[in-house]
Amino acid sequence: MIMRLVLVRHGLSSFNKEGLVQGRTNKSCLSEEGYSQAKLTGKVLNEIKFDQIYSSPLIRAAETAKEIEKCFDINFDIRYDKNLLEVDLDKWSGLSINEIKNRYEDSYAIWKIDPEKLKLKKNDNTTYYPIQDLFEQAEEFIYKLKKENENKTNQNILIIAHNAILRCIILYLLNKPKKGFRKIKLDNASISIINISESINSFETQIECLNQTSHLGLKIPKKIGRARIILVRHGETDWNRAGRFQGQIDIPLNEVGKEQAKKASKYLEEIKFTKAFSSSMQRPYETAQIILKGNNISIKKIENLVEISHGLWEGKLEEEIKLKWSEMLEDWHTKPQSVIMPEGETIKQVSDRALSAWNYICEIQEDNDTSLVVAHDAVNKTLICDILGLDYSNIWMIKQGNGGISIIDIFENKDSILSALNITTHLGQIIDTTASGAL
């Protein structure tokens, strides 16, 4: 790991409370609740040893940054960077959503459907594309960050900014998936973590978690769609702990895995599940059973949710695989879409069958349903890639810890939003410390 980016959206602001669009205006200040959120965020982030802190210079973000920094054991000089300014929405700033709908109906429709295509006009009649400009801003910020840290390792960098610019930073690091802007959710004072590592002539990105809000007393983000799916990776097995490829060998949970499932159950105890689904293998099914203990609903096993078949690699450690398939293993780590596992599956085959199962689950969701789905590392990664608009070849960009919880909200038009990714705070810390395993 070269850099761990910890992204925090500013606390609740005065405009947030009033339901007004903020954009780049500096008239929106941090509310009393926003200050409290910042303090709670600072307390939980004090477990991370930060090397640098960056903030947007806008008041609501700058005040959030100051409150967070006060909670740390050491003092920092917060670096205020103009590339972390929020999206410039010009005349929209200070208006309510209804006012924007009434005054700028056509533009608002574009904003909701495909924000990158939104074109606005300034007072001098020049036009600009706010989200396209914001992506350029995100690119410049990340370029400078990489340049400043190119000879450093294991840098923990805290970034406090705004909803739209943080989304653009995340999506830029994911190679800008098409229409990705509307696919992720970031709540006030939420925590998201991005790991950036160096590879040959490039950098690799992994989203470790997205929109964690448990430190605010909100275990999972508020529901925003007509239905919700809570996607969980199964608990730990002995082979996960050892780093042994398990694939479709039906390895059961170990004691740590059972405890992880119990902690997930406790964490989700206030959720009223209406449906439940699991891979037909025993480790996810047992995880689902433990999570749903006390809930009187049946768990439907789905064969298409089983883990990738690693073929002849199954049961082996990575060191053993290197002896016979070193080039193929390297390709699996760098370009997984090109690999056909010896007597196993391709990642495309896994993605195709997993999406078939996922589409079935989504289609049978009724209004106000909350469904549990428990599956595996590769399966969950392909599903999340699809939700974000990423190709299945990008599975390494997604982190799925044992017992990790992800939240997907489903809408009328079958669109979905990733409202949280890989929540693992119920297992210990903000940072995912579950076994890395083998995939």
XYZ file of C-alpha atoms in Angstrom:
439
model
C 0.000 0.000 0.000
C 1.363 3.416 -0.960
C -1.564 5.581 0.138
C -4.683 5.008 2.178
C -7.140 7.804 1.427
C -9.744 8.324 4.131
C -12.537 10.426 2.654
C -14.967 12.261 4.920
C -17.926 14.313 3.771
C -18.467 17.459 5.862
C -20.967 17.363 8.731
C -24.594 18.436 8.413
C -24.699 22.055 7.236
C -27.257 24.847 7.532
C -28.246 24.377 3.869
C -28.499 20.578 4.360
C -30.958 21.191 7.203
C -33.008 23.627 5.130
C -33.050 21.371 2.061
C -31.166 23.881 -0.097
C -28.675 23.128 -2.847
C -25.193 24.253 -1.803
C -22.773 23.961 -4.660
C -19.797 26.263 -4.264
C -21.498 28.895 -2.094
C -19.779 29.723 1.191
C -23.010 30.860 2.844
C -23.708 27.339 4.140
C -22.165 26.799 7.585
C -21.684 23.752 9.775
C -24.749 23.196 11.969
C -24.657 22.273 15.645
C -25.408 18.676 14.667
C -22.622 18.901 12.070
C -20.122 19.878 14.767
C -21.237 16.881 16.850
C -20.853 14.599 13.823
C -17.353 15.941 13.209
C -16.336 15.215 16.806
C -17.677 11.654 16.585
C -15.796 11.182 13.321
C -12.596 12.524 14.846
C -12.834 10.161 17.809
C -13.135 7.058 15.642
C -10.453 8.232 13.172
C -7.972 8.789 16.003
C -7.214 5.048 15.767
C -5.504 5.761 12.426
C -2.086 7.389 12.400
C -2.460 10.066 9.726
C 0.409 11.640 7.828
C -1.479 14.471 6.117
C -4.868 16.198 6.267
C -6.458 17.976 3.310
C -9.679 19.959 3.324
C -11.851 22.017 1.043
C -11.529 25.702 2.002
C -15.331 26.143 2.114
C -16.516 26.861 5.674
C -18.641 23.727 6.199
C -15.735 21.447 5.248
C -13.012 23.522 6.913
C -14.905 23.568 10.229
C -15.454 19.809 9.985
C -11.713 19.339 9.412
C -10.817 21.503 12.404
C -13.188 19.617 14.712
C -11.818 16.262 13.549
C -8.199 17.394 13.959
C -8.869 18.477 17.553
C -9.603 14.835 18.421
C -6.192 13.588 17.302
C -3.280 12.910 19.613
C -0.951 15.017 17.490
C -1.465 18.386 15.811
C -1.653 18.847 12.049
C -1.432 21.763 9.672
C -4.555 21.242 7.595
C -3.882 21.843 3.910
C -6.746 23.694 2.233
C -6.894 22.814 -1.443
C -9.050 24.558 -4.058
C -9.303 21.274 -5.949
C -11.525 20.022 -3.124
C -14.114 22.777 -3.656
C -17.657 21.536 -4.241
C -19.287 21.491 -7.683
C -20.076 24.933 -9.097
C -23.847 25.044 -9.642
C -23.931 28.820 -10.033
C -27.554 30.072 -9.909
C -28.799 26.827 -8.368
C -26.934 27.475 -5.111
C -29.312 28.495 -2.327
C -32.415 27.154 -4.092
C -34.604 24.249 -3.012
C -35.049 21.231 -5.286
C -38.609 22.320 -6.095
C -37.418 25.788 -7.059
C -34.800 24.299 -9.384
C -37.388 21.954 -10.923
C -39.740 24.854 -11.594
C -37.133 27.289 -12.945
C -34.807 24.895 -14.774
C -36.987 21.882 -15.586
C -34.997 20.556 -18.564
C -31.620 21.051 -16.917
C -32.790 19.405 -13.702
C -33.983 16.337 -15.652
C -30.470 15.996 -17.150
C -28.943 16.489 -13.666
C -30.952 13.571 -12.297
C -30.409 11.203 -15.232
C -26.903 11.944 -16.486
C -25.160 14.725 -14.503
C -22.044 14.713 -16.685
C -24.157 16.084 -19.549
C -25.538 18.992 -17.504
C -24.621 22.337 -19.097
C -25.178 25.589 -17.186
C -24.876 29.237 -18.193
C -23.082 31.863 -16.120
C -24.027 35.527 -15.809
C -21.651 36.424 -18.643
C -23.521 33.908 -20.864
C -20.566 31.503 -21.037
C -21.532 27.857 -20.648
C -19.811 25.090 -18.740
C -20.307 21.469 -17.662
C -20.188 21.365 -13.836
C -19.534 17.630 -13.349
C -17.067 17.368 -16.220
C -15.180 20.292 -14.692
C -15.327 18.590 -11.296
C -13.775 15.406 -12.706
C -10.895 17.523 -14.043
C -10.557 19.023 -10.578
C -10.478 15.524 -9.020
C -7.870 14.400 -11.555
C -5.632 17.366 -10.722
C -5.953 16.718 -6.977
C -5.065 13.018 -7.305
C -2.189 13.775 -9.693
C -0.628 16.188 -7.185
C -1.231 13.761 -4.322
C 0.514 10.919 -6.154
C 3.375 13.200 -7.163
C 3.947 14.377 -3.595
C 3.883 10.830 -2.251
C 5.612 8.899 -5.044
C 8.676 8.084 -2.919
C 6.730 7.378 0.267
C 5.032 4.212 1.462
C 2.085 3.514 3.742
C 0.824 7.082 3.861
C -2.517 7.636 5.607
C -4.140 10.735 4.162
C -7.352 12.283 5.481
C -9.469 14.263 3.009
C -12.483 16.301 4.145
C -14.656 17.706 1.407
C -18.111 17.578 -0.191
C -20.560 15.116 -1.686
C -19.973 15.700 -5.403
C -16.196 16.233 -5.373
C -15.659 13.150 -3.190
C -17.785 11.098 -5.570
C -15.727 12.390 -8.500
C -12.474 11.500 -6.708
C -13.729 7.964 -6.045
C -15.029 7.519 -9.586
C -11.899 8.992 -11.153
C -9.829 6.430 -9.237
C -12.193 3.741 -10.602
C -11.530 4.939 -14.178
C -14.823 6.868 -14.414
C -17.451 4.157 -14.957
C -20.282 5.348 -17.184
C -23.046 7.119 -15.228
C -21.261 6.219 -12.002
C -22.058 9.565 -10.371
C -25.575 8.410 -9.478
C -24.443 4.961 -8.321
C -22.889 5.818 -4.955
C -24.133 7.561 -1.829
C -22.139 9.629 0.662
C -23.859 10.841 3.833
C -22.794 13.769 6.004
C -19.694 12.884 8.076
C -19.523 9.423 6.489
C -16.177 7.652 6.124
C -14.953 5.993 2.928
C -11.529 4.413 2.452
C -9.601 4.017 -0.809
C -6.316 2.114 -1.004
C -3.866 3.078 -3.740
C -0.928 0.789 -4.467
C 1.818 1.007 -7.055
C 2.166 -1.532 -9.832
C 4.401 -1.573 -12.897
C 4.199 1.928 -14.423
C 0.789 2.579 -12.849
C -1.314 2.712 -9.708
C -4.001 0.287 -8.588
C -7.120 1.359 -6.703
C -9.225 -0.594 -4.225
C -12.334 0.653 -2.443
C -12.018 -0.755 1.059
C -15.269 0.730 2.349
C -17.834 3.273 1.294
C -20.215 5.461 3.323
C -19.564 4.074 6.802
C -21.855 5.837 9.292
C -21.789 3.557 12.354
C -19.662 6.063 14.314
C -22.609 8.471 14.069
C -25.013 6.026 15.692
C -26.424 5.117 12.269
C -25.419 1.495 11.662
C -26.474 1.549 8.038
C -27.519 4.497 5.840
C -31.177 5.425 5.646
C -33.155 3.557 3.006
C -33.693 5.570 -0.178
C -35.200 3.117 -2.700
C -38.387 1.102 -2.903
C -36.523 -1.994 -1.684
C -33.167 -2.759 -0.118
C -30.728 -5.673 -0.397
C -28.115 -6.282 2.286
C -25.249 -8.189 0.694
C -22.884 -10.032 3.035
C -19.762 -12.055 2.411
C -19.646 -15.292 4.412
C -17.642 -15.512 7.640
C -14.068 -16.733 7.838
C -12.976 -20.312 7.172
C -9.709 -22.036 8.077
C -8.706 -21.812 4.429
C -9.364 -18.044 4.359
C -7.082 -17.709 7.368
C -4.362 -19.871 5.761
C -4.618 -18.141 2.369
C -5.647 -21.359 0.653
C -7.752 -21.210 -2.545
C -11.111 -22.779 -1.682
C -13.391 -21.977 -4.634
C -16.123 -24.603 -4.794
C -14.676 -26.929 -2.165
C -17.322 -26.745 0.546
C -15.243 -25.558 3.502
C -17.301 -24.680 6.623
C -16.976 -21.611 8.837
C -14.342 -21.742 11.542
C -14.975 -20.359 15.037
C -13.868 -16.869 13.980
C -16.292 -17.043 11.047
C -19.168 -18.054 13.301
C -18.341 -15.176 15.638
C -18.242 -12.777 12.670
C -21.705 -13.954 11.644
C -22.979 -13.470 15.203
C -21.588 -9.944 15.253
C -23.234 -9.222 11.891
C -26.496 -10.572 13.325
C -26.206 -8.275 16.337
C -25.318 -5.337 14.104
C -28.370 -5.959 11.902
C -30.767 -6.939 14.699
C -33.031 -3.926 14.125
C -33.518 -4.824 10.464
C -36.806 -6.528 9.597
C -35.804 -8.865 6.811
C -38.579 -9.963 4.474
C -36.617 -12.305 2.185
C -33.309 -14.166 2.366
C -31.045 -15.793 -0.222
C -27.731 -17.627 -0.056
C -25.223 -19.447 -2.162
C -25.919 -23.169 -1.878
C -22.525 -23.743 -0.249
C -22.350 -24.262 3.504
C -20.168 -21.312 4.549
C -22.562 -18.617 3.239
C -25.655 -20.615 4.190
C -24.448 -21.021 7.768
C -23.584 -17.305 7.872
C -27.125 -16.482 6.739
C -28.631 -18.833 9.328
C -26.681 -17.171 12.140
C -27.561 -13.659 10.954
C -31.255 -14.546 10.746
C -31.461 -16.388 14.054
C -34.816 -15.436 15.569
C -36.237 -14.327 12.196
C -38.980 -16.601 10.956
C -38.073 -16.509 7.265
C -36.687 -19.230 5.031
C -33.387 -18.930 3.173
C -33.552 -19.712 -0.532
C -30.371 -21.397 -1.790
C -29.250 -20.243 -5.241
C -26.743 -22.342 -7.146
C -25.651 -19.436 -9.355
C -24.293 -17.645 -6.280
C -21.636 -20.291 -5.534
C -17.994 -19.178 -5.473
C -15.775 -19.200 -8.560
C -14.381 -22.596 -9.472
C -10.608 -22.371 -9.203
C -10.319 -25.839 -10.732
C -6.905 -27.376 -10.070
C -5.910 -24.440 -7.865
C -8.438 -25.361 -5.211
C -6.917 -26.524 -1.947
C -3.558 -24.963 -2.796
C -1.626 -22.044 -1.345
C -0.441 -19.285 -3.669
C 3.176 -20.441 -3.266
C 2.176 -23.900 -4.535
C 0.308 -22.452 -7.524
C 3.330 -20.333 -8.481
C 5.421 -23.479 -8.961
C 3.265 -24.681 -11.872
C 1.182 -21.720 -13.055
C 3.270 -18.635 -12.192
C 2.419 -16.689 -15.363
C -1.280 -17.509 -15.110
C -1.318 -16.492 -11.443
C 0.316 -13.169 -12.333
C -2.305 -12.636 -15.045
C -5.047 -13.457 -12.534
C -3.759 -10.690 -10.266
C -3.358 -8.118 -13.071
C -5.847 -8.987 -15.837
C -8.296 -11.569 -14.419
C -10.564 -11.388 -17.474
C -7.853 -13.124 -19.520
C -7.548 -16.188 -17.268
C -9.303 -19.508 -17.686
C -8.721 -21.412 -14.462
C -7.244 -24.880 -15.149
C -10.374 -27.080 -15.134
C -12.174 -24.107 -13.579
C -14.110 -20.956 -14.540
C -13.427 -17.555 -16.041
C -14.441 -14.431 -14.152
C -16.896 -13.683 -16.991
C -18.677 -16.988 -16.347
C -18.908 -16.127 -12.655
C -20.214 -12.650 -13.441
C -22.825 -13.953 -15.904
C -24.306 -16.503 -13.527
C -24.084 -14.194 -10.489
C -25.911 -11.438 -12.372
C -28.557 -13.913 -13.470
C -29.186 -14.729 -9.806
C -29.042 -11.052 -8.810
C -31.552 -10.000 -11.485
C -33.937 -12.703 -10.288
C -33.597 -11.482 -6.683
C -34.176 -7.853 -7.742
C -37.205 -8.736 -9.866
C -39.044 -10.392 -6.981
C -38.457 -7.517 -4.569
C -41.698 -5.938 -3.455
C -42.201 -2.420 -2.124
C -40.471 -1.949 1.257
C -38.738 -5.347 1.087
C -35.402 -5.741 2.838
C -33.611 -8.870 1.674
C -30.483 -10.592 2.908
C -28.106 -12.086 0.342
C -25.026 -14.004 1.528
C -22.436 -15.134 -0.992
C -18.691 -15.149 -1.707
C -15.754 -12.870 -2.459
C -15.620 -13.193 -6.273
C -19.413 -13.318 -6.632
C -19.984 -10.207 -4.518
C -17.223 -8.347 -6.328
C -18.725 -9.009 -9.770
C -22.152 -7.893 -8.531
C -20.787 -4.655 -7.086
C -18.758 -3.994 -10.234
C -21.968 -4.239 -12.250
C -23.859 -1.900 -9.896
C -21.083 0.698 -10.234
C -20.963 0.349 -14.014
C -17.584 -1.373 -13.945
C -16.611 -4.328 -16.102
C -16.073 -7.656 -14.273
C -12.357 -7.343 -15.063
C -12.183 -4.747 -12.274
C -12.914 -7.125 -9.375
C -9.659 -6.176 -7.609
C -11.004 -2.634 -7.202
C -13.587 -3.927 -4.715
C -12.863 -5.118 -1.154
C -15.087 -7.749 0.448
C -14.022 -8.776 3.936
C -15.348 -11.883 5.678
C -18.584 -10.831 7.376
C -18.514 -7.474 5.557
C -21.856 -5.796 4.894
C -22.801 -3.878 1.745
C -26.084 -2.035 1.161
C -27.836 -1.754 -2.201
C -31.020 0.278 -2.650
C -33.332 -0.714 -5.509
C -35.604 1.746 -7.337
C -38.774 1.509 -9.457
C -36.885 1.618 -12.757
C -34.642 -1.279 -11.599
C -31.773 1.166 -11.087
C -29.731 0.588 -7.976
C -27.411 2.617 -5.756
C -24.531 1.328 -3.667
C -25.466 2.992 -0.366
C -22.607 1.383 1.600
C -19.747 -0.994 0.839
C -17.938 -3.471 3.066
C -18.996 -2.252 6.510
C -16.776 -4.091 9.001
C -16.995 -1.857 12.079
C -19.043 -4.552 13.837
C -15.929 -6.748 13.622
C -13.571 -4.274 15.268
C -12.291 -1.153 13.520
C -13.026 1.281 10.699
C -10.185 -0.368 8.762
C -10.994 -3.866 7.482
C -8.724 -6.250 9.393
C -10.390 -9.498 8.277
C -8.266 -12.282 6.762
C -7.084 -11.445 3.249
C -7.633 -15.067 2.160
C -6.983 -16.195 -1.384
C -8.945 -15.445 -4.550
